[in-house]
Coordinates of C-alpha atoms and ligand atoms in Angstrom, one line a residue:
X1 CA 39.8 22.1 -133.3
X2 CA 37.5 22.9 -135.7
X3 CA 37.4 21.7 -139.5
X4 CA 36.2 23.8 -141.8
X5 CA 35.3 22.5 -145.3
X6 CA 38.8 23.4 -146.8
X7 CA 40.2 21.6 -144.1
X8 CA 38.2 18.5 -145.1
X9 CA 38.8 18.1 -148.4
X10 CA 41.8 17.9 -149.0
X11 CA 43.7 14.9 -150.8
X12 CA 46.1 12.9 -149.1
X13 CA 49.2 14.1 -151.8
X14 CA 48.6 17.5 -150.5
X15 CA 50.1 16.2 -147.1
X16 CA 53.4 17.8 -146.7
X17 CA 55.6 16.0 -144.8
X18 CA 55.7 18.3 -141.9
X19 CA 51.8 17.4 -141.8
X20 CA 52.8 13.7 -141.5
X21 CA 55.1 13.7 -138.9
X22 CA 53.2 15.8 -136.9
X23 CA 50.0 12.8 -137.3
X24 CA 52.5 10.3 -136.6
X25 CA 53.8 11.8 -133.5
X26 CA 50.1 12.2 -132.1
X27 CA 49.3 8.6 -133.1
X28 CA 52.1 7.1 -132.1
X29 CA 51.7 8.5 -128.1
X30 CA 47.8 7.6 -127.9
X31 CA 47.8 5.0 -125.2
X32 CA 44.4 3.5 -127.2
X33 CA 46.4 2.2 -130.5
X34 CA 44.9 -1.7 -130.8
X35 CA 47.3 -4.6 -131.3
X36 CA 44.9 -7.1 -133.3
X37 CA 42.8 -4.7 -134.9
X38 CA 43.2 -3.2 -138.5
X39 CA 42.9 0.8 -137.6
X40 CA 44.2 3.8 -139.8
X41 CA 48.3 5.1 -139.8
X42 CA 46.3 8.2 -138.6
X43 CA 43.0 9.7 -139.6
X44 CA 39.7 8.3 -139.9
X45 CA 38.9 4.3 -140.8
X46 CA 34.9 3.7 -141.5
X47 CA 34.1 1.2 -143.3
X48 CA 35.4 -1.9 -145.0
X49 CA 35.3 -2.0 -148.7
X50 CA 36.5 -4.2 -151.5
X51 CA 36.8 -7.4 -149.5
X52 CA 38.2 -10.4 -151.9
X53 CA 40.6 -13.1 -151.8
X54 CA 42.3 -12.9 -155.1
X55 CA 46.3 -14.5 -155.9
X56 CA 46.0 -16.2 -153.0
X57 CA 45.8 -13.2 -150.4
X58 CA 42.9 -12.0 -149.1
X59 CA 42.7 -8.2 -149.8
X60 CA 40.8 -5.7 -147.5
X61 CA 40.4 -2.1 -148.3
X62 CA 38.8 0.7 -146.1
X63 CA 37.1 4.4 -146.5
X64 CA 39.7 6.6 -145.0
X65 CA 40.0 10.0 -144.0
X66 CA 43.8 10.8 -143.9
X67 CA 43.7 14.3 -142.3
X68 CA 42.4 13.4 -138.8
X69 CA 39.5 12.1 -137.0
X70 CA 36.8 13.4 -139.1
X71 CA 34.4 12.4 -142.4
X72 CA 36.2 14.6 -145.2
X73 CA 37.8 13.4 -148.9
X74 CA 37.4 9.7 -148.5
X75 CA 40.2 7.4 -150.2
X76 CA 40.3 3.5 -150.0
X77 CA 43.2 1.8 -148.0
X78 CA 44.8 -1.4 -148.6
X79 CA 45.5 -4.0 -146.3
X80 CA 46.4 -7.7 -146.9
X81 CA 46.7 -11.2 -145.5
X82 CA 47.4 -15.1 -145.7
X83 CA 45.4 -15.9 -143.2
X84 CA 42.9 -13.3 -141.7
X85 CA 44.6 -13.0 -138.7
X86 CA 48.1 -11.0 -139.8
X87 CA 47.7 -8.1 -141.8
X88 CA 50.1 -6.3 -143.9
X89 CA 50.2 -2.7 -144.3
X90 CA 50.1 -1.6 -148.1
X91 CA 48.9 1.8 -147.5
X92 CA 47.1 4.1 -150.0
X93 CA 45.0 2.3 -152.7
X94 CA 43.1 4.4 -154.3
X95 CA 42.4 8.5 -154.2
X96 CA 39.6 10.9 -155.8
X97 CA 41.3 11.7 -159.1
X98 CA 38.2 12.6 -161.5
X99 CA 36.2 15.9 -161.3
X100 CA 33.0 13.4 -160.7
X101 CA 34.3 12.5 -157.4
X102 CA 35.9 15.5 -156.8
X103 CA 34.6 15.1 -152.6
X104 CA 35.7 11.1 -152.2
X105 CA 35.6 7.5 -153.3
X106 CA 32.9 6.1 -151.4
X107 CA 31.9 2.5 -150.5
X108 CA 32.0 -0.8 -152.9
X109 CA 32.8 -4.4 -153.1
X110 CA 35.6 -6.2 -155.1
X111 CA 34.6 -9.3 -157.5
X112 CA 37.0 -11.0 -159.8
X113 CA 36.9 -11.6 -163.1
X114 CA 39.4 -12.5 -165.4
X115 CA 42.2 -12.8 -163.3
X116 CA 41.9 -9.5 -162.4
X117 CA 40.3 -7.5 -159.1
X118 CA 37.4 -5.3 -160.1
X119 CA 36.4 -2.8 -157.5
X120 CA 32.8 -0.8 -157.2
X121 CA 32.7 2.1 -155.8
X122 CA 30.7 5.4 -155.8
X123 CA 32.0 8.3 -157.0
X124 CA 30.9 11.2 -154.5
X125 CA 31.1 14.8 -155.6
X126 CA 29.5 18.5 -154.3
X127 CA 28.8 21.0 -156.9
X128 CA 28.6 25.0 -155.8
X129 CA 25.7 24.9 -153.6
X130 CA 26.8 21.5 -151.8
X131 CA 24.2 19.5 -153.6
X132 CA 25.2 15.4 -153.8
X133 CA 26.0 14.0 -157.2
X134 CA 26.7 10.2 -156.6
X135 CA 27.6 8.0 -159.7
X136 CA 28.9 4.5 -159.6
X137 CA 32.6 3.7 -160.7
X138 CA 35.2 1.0 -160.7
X139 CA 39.0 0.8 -160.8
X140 CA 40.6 -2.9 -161.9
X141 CA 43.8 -4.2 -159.1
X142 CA 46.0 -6.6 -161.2
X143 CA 48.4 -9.2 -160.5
X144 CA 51.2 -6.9 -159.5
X145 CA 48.7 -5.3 -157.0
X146 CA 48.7 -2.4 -159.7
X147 CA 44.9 -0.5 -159.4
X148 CA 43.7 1.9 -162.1
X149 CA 40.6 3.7 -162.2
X150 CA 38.4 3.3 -164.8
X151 CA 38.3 7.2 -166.0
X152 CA 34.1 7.1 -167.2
X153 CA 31.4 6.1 -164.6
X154 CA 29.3 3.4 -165.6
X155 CA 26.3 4.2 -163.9
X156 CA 26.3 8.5 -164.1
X157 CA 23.2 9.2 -161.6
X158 CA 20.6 7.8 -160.1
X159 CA 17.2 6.8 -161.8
X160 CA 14.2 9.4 -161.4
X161 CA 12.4 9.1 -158.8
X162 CA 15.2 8.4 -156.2
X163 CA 17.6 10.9 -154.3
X164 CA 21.5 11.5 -155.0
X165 CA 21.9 9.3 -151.7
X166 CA 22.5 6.8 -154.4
X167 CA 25.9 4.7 -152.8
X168 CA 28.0 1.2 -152.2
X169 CA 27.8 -0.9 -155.0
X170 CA 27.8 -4.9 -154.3
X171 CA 28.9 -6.6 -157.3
X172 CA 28.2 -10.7 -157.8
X173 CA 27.5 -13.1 -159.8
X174 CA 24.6 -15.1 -160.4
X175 CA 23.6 -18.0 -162.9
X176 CA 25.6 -16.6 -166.0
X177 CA 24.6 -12.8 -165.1
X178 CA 26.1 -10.2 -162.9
X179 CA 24.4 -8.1 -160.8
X180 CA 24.7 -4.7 -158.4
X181 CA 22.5 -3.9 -155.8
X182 CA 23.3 0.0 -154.9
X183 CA 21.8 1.7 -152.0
X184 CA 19.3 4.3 -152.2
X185 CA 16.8 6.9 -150.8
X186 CA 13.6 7.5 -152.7
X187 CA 11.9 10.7 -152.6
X188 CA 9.7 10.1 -150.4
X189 CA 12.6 9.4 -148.3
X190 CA 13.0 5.9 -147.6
X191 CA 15.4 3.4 -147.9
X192 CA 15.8 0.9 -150.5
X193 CA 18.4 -1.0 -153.4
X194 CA 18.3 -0.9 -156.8
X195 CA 19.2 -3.6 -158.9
X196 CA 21.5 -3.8 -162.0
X197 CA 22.5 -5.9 -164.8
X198 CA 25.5 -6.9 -166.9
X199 CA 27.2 -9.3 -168.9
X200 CA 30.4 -8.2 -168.7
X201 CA 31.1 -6.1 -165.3
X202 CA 31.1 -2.8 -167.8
X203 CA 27.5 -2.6 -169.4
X204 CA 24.6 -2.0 -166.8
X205 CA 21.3 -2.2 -167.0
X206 CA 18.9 -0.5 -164.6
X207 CA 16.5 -3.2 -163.4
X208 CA 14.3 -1.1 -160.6
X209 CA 14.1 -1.8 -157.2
X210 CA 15.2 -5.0 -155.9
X211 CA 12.2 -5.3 -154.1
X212 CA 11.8 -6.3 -150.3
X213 CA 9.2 -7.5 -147.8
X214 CA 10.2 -3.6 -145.8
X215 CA 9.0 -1.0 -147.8
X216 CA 9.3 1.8 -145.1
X217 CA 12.5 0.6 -143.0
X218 CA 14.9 3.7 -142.3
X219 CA 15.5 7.0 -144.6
X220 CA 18.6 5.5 -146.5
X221 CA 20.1 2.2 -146.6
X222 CA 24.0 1.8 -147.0
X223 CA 26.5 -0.8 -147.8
X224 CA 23.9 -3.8 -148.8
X225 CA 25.5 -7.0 -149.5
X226 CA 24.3 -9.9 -151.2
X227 CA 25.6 -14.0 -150.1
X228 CA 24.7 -17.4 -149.4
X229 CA 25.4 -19.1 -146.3
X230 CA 23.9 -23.0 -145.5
X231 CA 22.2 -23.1 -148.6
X232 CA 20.3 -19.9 -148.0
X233 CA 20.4 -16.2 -149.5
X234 CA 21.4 -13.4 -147.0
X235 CA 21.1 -10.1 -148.0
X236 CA 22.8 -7.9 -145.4
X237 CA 22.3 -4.0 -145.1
X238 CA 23.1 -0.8 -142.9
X239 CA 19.4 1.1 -142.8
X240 CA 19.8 4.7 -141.3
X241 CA 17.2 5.8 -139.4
X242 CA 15.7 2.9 -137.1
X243 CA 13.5 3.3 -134.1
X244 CA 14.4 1.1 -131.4
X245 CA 12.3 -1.7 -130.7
X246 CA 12.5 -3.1 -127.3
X247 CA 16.4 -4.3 -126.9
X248 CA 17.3 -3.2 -130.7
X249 CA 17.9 -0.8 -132.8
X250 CA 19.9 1.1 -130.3
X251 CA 22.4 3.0 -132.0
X252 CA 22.3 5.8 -133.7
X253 CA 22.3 3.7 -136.8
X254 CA 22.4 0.1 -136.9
X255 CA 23.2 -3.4 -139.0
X256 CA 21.5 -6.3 -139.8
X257 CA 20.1 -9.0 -142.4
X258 CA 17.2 -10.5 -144.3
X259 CA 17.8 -14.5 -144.3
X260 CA 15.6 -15.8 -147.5
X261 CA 15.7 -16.0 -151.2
X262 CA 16.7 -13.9 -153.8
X263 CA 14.0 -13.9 -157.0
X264 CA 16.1 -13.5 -159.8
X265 CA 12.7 -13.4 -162.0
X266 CA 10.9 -11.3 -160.2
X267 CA 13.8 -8.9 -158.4
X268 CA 12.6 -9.9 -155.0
X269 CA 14.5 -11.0 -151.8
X270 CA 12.0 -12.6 -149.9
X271 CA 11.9 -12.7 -146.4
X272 CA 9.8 -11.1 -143.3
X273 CA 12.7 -10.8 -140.6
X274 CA 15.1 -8.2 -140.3
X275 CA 17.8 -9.5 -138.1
X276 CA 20.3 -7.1 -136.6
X277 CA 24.0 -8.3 -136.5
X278 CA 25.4 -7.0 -133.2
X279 CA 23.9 -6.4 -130.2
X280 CA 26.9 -3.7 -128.6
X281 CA 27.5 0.1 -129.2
X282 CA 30.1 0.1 -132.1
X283 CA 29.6 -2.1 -135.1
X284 CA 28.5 -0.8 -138.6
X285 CA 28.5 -1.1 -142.6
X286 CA 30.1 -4.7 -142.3
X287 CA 31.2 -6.8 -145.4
X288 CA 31.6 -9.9 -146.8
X289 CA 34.0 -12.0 -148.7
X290 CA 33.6 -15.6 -149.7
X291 CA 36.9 -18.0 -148.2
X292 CA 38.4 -20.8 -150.5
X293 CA 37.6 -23.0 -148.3
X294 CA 33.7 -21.7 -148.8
X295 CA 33.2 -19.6 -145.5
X296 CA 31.6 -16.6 -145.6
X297 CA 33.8 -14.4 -143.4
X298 CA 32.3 -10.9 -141.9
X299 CA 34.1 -7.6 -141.0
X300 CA 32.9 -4.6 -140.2
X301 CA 33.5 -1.2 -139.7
X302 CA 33.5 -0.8 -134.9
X303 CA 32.4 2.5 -135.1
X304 CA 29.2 4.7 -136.0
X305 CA 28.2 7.2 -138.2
X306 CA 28.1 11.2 -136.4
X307 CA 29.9 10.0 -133.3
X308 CA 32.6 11.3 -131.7
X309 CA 35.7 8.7 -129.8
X310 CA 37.8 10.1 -127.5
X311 CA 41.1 9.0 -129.4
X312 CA 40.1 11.6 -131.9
X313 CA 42.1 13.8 -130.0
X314 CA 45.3 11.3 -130.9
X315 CA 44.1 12.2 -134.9
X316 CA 43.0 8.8 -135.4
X317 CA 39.5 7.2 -135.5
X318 CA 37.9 3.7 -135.5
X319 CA 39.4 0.5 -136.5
X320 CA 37.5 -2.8 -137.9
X321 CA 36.3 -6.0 -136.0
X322 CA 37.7 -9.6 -135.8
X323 CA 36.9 -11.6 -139.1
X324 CA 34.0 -14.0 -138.4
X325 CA 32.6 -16.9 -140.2
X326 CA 29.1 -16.7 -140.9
X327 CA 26.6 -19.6 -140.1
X328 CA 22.9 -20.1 -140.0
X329 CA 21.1 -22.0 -137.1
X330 CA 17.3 -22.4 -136.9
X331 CA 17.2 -19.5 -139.2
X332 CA 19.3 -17.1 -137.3
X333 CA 22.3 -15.7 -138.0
X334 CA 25.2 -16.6 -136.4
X335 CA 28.9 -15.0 -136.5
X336 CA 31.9 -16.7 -134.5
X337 CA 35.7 -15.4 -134.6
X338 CA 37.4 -16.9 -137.5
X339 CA 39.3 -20.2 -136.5
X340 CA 42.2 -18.5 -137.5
X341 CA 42.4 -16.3 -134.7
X342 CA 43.7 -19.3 -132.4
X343 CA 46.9 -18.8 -134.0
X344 CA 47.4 -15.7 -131.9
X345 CA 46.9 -17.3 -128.5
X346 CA 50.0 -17.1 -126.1
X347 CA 50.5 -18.7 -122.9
X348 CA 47.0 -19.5 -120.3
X349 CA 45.4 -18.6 -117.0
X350 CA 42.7 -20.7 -116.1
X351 CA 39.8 -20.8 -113.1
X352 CA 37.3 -23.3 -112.6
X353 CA 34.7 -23.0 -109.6
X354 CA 32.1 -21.5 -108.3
X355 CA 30.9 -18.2 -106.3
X356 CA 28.1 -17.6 -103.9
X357 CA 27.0 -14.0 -103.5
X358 CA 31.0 -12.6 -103.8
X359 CA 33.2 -10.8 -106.4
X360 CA 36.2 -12.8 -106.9
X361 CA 39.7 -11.0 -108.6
X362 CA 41.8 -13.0 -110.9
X363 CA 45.3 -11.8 -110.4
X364 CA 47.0 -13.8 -112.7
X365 CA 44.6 -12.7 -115.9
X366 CA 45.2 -9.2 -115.7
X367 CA 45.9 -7.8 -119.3
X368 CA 44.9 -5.6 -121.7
X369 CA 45.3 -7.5 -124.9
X370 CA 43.6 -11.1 -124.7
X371 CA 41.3 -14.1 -125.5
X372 CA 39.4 -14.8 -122.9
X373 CA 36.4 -18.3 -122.9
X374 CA 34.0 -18.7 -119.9
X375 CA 31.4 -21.4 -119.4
X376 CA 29.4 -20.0 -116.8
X377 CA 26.0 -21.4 -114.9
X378 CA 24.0 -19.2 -112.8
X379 CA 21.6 -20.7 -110.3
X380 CA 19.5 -17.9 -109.9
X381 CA 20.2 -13.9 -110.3
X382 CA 22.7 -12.0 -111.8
X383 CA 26.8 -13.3 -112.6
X384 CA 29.7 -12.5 -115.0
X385 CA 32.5 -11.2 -115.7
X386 CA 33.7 -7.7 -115.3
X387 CA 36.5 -6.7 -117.7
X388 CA 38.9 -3.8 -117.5
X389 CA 38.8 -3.2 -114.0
X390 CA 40.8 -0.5 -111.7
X391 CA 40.0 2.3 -110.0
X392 CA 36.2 3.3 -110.6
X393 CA 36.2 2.2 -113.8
X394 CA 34.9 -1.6 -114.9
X395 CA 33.4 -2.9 -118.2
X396 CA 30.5 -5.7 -117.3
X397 CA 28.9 -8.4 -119.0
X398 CA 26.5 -10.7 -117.5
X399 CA 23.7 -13.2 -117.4
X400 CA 20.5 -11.9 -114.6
X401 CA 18.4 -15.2 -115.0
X402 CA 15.7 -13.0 -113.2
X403 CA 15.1 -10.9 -116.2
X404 CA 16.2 -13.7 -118.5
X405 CA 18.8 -11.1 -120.1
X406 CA 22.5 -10.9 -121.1
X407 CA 23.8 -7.3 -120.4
X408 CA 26.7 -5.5 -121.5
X409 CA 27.2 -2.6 -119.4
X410 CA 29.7 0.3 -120.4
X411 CA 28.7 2.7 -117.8
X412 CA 31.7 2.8 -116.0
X413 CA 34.4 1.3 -118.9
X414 CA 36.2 5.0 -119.0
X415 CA 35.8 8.2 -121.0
X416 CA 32.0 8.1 -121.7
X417 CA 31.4 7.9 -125.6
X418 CA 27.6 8.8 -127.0
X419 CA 25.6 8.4 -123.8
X420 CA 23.1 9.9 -125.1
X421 CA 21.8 6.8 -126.9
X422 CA 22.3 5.1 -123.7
X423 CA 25.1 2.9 -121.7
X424 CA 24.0 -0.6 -121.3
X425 CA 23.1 -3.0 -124.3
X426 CA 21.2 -6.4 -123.6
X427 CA 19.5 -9.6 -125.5
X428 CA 16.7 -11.8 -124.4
X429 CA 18.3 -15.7 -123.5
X430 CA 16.4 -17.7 -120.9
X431 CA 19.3 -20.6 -120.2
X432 CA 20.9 -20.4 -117.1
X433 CA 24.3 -21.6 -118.8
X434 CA 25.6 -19.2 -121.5
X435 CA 29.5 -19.6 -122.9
X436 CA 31.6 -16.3 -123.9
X437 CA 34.0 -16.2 -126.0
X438 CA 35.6 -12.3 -125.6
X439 CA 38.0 -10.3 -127.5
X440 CA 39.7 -7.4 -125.6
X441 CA 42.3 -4.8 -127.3
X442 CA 43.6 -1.9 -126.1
X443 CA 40.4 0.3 -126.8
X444 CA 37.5 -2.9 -127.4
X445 CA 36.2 -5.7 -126.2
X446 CA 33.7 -8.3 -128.5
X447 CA 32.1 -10.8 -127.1
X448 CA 30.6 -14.0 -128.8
X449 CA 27.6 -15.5 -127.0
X450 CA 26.7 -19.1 -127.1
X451 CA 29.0 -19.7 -130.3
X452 CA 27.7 -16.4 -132.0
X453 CA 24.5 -17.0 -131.1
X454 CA 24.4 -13.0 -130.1
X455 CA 27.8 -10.6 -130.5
X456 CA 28.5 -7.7 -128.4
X457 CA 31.1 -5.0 -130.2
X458 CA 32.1 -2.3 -128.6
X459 CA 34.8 0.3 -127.8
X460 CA 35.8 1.1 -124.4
X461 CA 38.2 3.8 -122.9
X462 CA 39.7 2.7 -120.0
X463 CA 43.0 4.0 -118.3
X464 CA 45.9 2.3 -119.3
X465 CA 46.4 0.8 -115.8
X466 CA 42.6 -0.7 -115.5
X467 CA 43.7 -4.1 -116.0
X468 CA 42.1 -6.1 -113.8
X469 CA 39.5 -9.1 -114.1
X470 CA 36.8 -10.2 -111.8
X471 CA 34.1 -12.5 -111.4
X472 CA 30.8 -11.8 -109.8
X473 CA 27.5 -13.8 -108.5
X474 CA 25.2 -11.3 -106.7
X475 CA 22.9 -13.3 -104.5
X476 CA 23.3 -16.1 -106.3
X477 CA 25.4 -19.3 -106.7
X478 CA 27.4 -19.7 -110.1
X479 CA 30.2 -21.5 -111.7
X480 CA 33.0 -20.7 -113.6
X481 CA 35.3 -22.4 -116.5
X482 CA 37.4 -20.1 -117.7
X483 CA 40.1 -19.4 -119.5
X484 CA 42.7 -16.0 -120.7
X485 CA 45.4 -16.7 -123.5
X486 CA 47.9 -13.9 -123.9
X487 CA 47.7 -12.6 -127.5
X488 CA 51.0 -12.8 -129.2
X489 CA 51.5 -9.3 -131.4
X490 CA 53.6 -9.7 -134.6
X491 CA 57.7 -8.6 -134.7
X492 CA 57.3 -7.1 -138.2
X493 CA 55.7 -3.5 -138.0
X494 CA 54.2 -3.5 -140.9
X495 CA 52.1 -6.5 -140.0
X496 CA 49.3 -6.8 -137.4
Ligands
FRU501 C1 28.6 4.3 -144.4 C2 28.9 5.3 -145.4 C3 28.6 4.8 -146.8 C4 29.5 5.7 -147.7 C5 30.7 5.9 -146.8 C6 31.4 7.2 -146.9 O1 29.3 4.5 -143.2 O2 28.1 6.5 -145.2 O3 27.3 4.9 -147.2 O4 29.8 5.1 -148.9 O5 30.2 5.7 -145.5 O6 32.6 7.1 -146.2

């Protein structure tokens, strides 16, 4: 099918409801729909947006696409939770209302102020000849969950000097000031943030460049955030336009953060290591939100920019990872599933032992929904686990203490998805005992090294009846604690 412009930007209240019932009929038979993932009704998900706890609910929002399984006329859905773990459906939050973003609502963050939810976001519009305009807007969410758009932008364009790729506003607070840091290209095309003031949330001032240590890093950089986690400042970011560098940067875009300290004198975030988040083939544009409690939970968007999946032929695309809690250990990031998630767990299998040289099947763990932990010690040469098994197709991950590598290999997980940028994904770790925590839905698997140590997300398309799991040591002797709880999938539909 091909989608011409017309057919892309369109807004969802021109959906007739012939149109609807149609999506939902194609949706509802895909045999990849997730069971603990947030994903669209139907259309395209990317990425998270407006993340906040705010009347005591945490509140999630996402670009979305309602049409089908393509970038068009972006609007912002709502989703909401107690706990992080069940979602509620509140559909529709926000649509392109104002001739200034007459082609979409783009990306932005929530902050709240005054009892009320302010959410950033840029306003994205095309004039005649398809040229950009990009300004930065907000809309306020009140107690009622009522959101109206502020009808004036507040910043109308970009400063000189820098390109209408001008997008994603993250809005805090610091000292007694707020600030937004907005992603940009300059003309010489490469990627940067400006930085804003206020004192109010509705007055900005352009401050210049938020400078960084990476003045040529990518062509554009999207979604930046801005948080502290164990006393230090984190500021995350999605640069487009990375080379890879031995076992990163393999995607066609990729993720990561700067752990350091954010100069509010001289508009400086310094720090001289760009860490990427997620070492699998799906994970972008991820976002932050600060708990009560004081974690600093992640989600992100488990897809990619200009790739195709093959449930787009269902008319739905992408969904969003696990929450996880951020930490930082000898000055690495760390992400590990939110605590929360326990509270889905459902009856367990369990194996303990070991394997020499053999592939061993565990009959009573086959699923396709689960939690599965595994403490695993390899002597010497390659062992894990392989996921998703059945007839030719298998989804790997192990440790090969010969190369000193973990591997994720998703050559044979199903329908082959962007193999151009390549099938297998691996980090460097030279202990011979590694633990795993994985997540696998319907149509994903993540996997959370040595308590988050290194994370692995990634969609797979297996067949419906490639259920198995297996444990392997090839020439090798290596043993095995491991356990599969069921996950337990909610009675009300309109909650995850
Ligand atoms: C990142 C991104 C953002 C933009 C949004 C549009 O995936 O390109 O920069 O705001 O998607 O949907």
């Amino acid at each position: 099918m091909e989608w011409t412009r017309d057919m892309r930007y369109r807004h969802y209240h021109e959906m007739t409801d012939t149109e609807e019932k149609k999506l939902l009929e194609k949706v509802h038979k895909s045999i990849w729909r997730q069971q603990f993932h947030i994903q669209p009704p139907y259309g395209l998900l990317n990425d998270p947006n407006g993340f906040a706890f705010y009347q005591g609910k945490y509140h999630l929002f996402y670009q979305w696409f309602p049409f089908g399984p393509v970038h068009g006329m972006k609007h912002w859905y709502h989703v909401e939770s107690n706990d992080l773990v069940h979602w509620e459906d509140k559909g529709l939050a926000m649509a392109p209302e104002y001739n200034h973003e007459s082609h979409g609502i783009f990306s932005g963050t929530g902050i709240v102020k005054d009892e009320l939810l302010y959410l950033f976001y840029t306003a994205n519009k095309r004039d005649e000849n398809w040229n950009r305009e990009s300004c930065q807007s907000f809309a306020v969410m009140n107690k009622d969950e009522k959101i109206i758009k502020q009808e004036k932008p507040i910043i109308p364009k970009q400063p000189d000097g820098y390109t209408a790729n001008f997008r994603d506003p993250k809005v805090w607070q610091h000292k007694d000031k707020f600030y937004m840091i907005v992603g940009a290209e300059r003309e010489n095309h490469t990627g940067c943030l400006l930085l804003y003031q206020s004192d109010d949330l509705l007055d900005w001032s352009c401050q210049g460049e938020l400078k960084t240590d990476y003045e040529q890093f990518g062509y554009m950089w999207e979604c930046p955030d801005i948080f502290q986690v164990d006393g230090k400042d984190v500021l995350m970011l999605s640069p487009q336009g990375l080379e890879p560098v031995g076992d990163t940067y393999q995607n066609v875009h990729n993720s990561g953060c700067f752990i350091g300290h954010f100069d509010d004198e001289k508009h400086h975030f310094k720090s001289d290591t760009f860490q990427e988040l997620d070492a699998g083939f799906d994970f972008y544009a991820p976002q932050t939100t600060q708990a009560p409690d004081g974690r600093q939970i992640l989600i992100g968007w488990m897809g990619l920019p200009d790739t195709s999946y093959p449930a787009d032929k269902d008319m739905w695309a992408n969904c969003l990872t696990i929450p996880r809690e951020l930490r930082i250990k000898n000055n690495k990031i760390y992400q590990s599933p939110v605590k929360e998630m326990v509270e889905k767990r459902g009856s367990v299998a369990e194996w303990h032992g070991k394997l020499n040289g053999k592939e061993r099947t565990l009959d009573d763990f086959s699923d396709t929904v689960y939690e599965l932990n595994c403490d695993m010690t390899v002597e010497d040469g390659i062992a894990g686990l392989k996921l998703r098994t059945g007839k030719e197709e298998e989804t790997l991950i192990y440790l090969d203490t010969k190369r000193n590598k973990i591997v994720l290999d998703r050559t044979n997980s199903g329908i082959p998805i962007a193999v151009d940028y390549g099938t297998v994904r691996q980090v460097t770790c030279t202990d011979n005992n590694i633990s795993l925590r994985v997540f696998v839905d319907t149509s994903s698997v993540e996997i959370f090294v040595n308590e988050g140590e290194f994370v692995f997300t990634t969609r797979i398309f297996p067949k419906e009846e490639s259920k198995g799991v297996k444990l392997f040591a090839e020439n090798t002797t290596a043993s095995f604690d491991i356990k599969r709880w069921e996950y337990l999938s909610s009675s009300n539909p309109k909650m995850l």
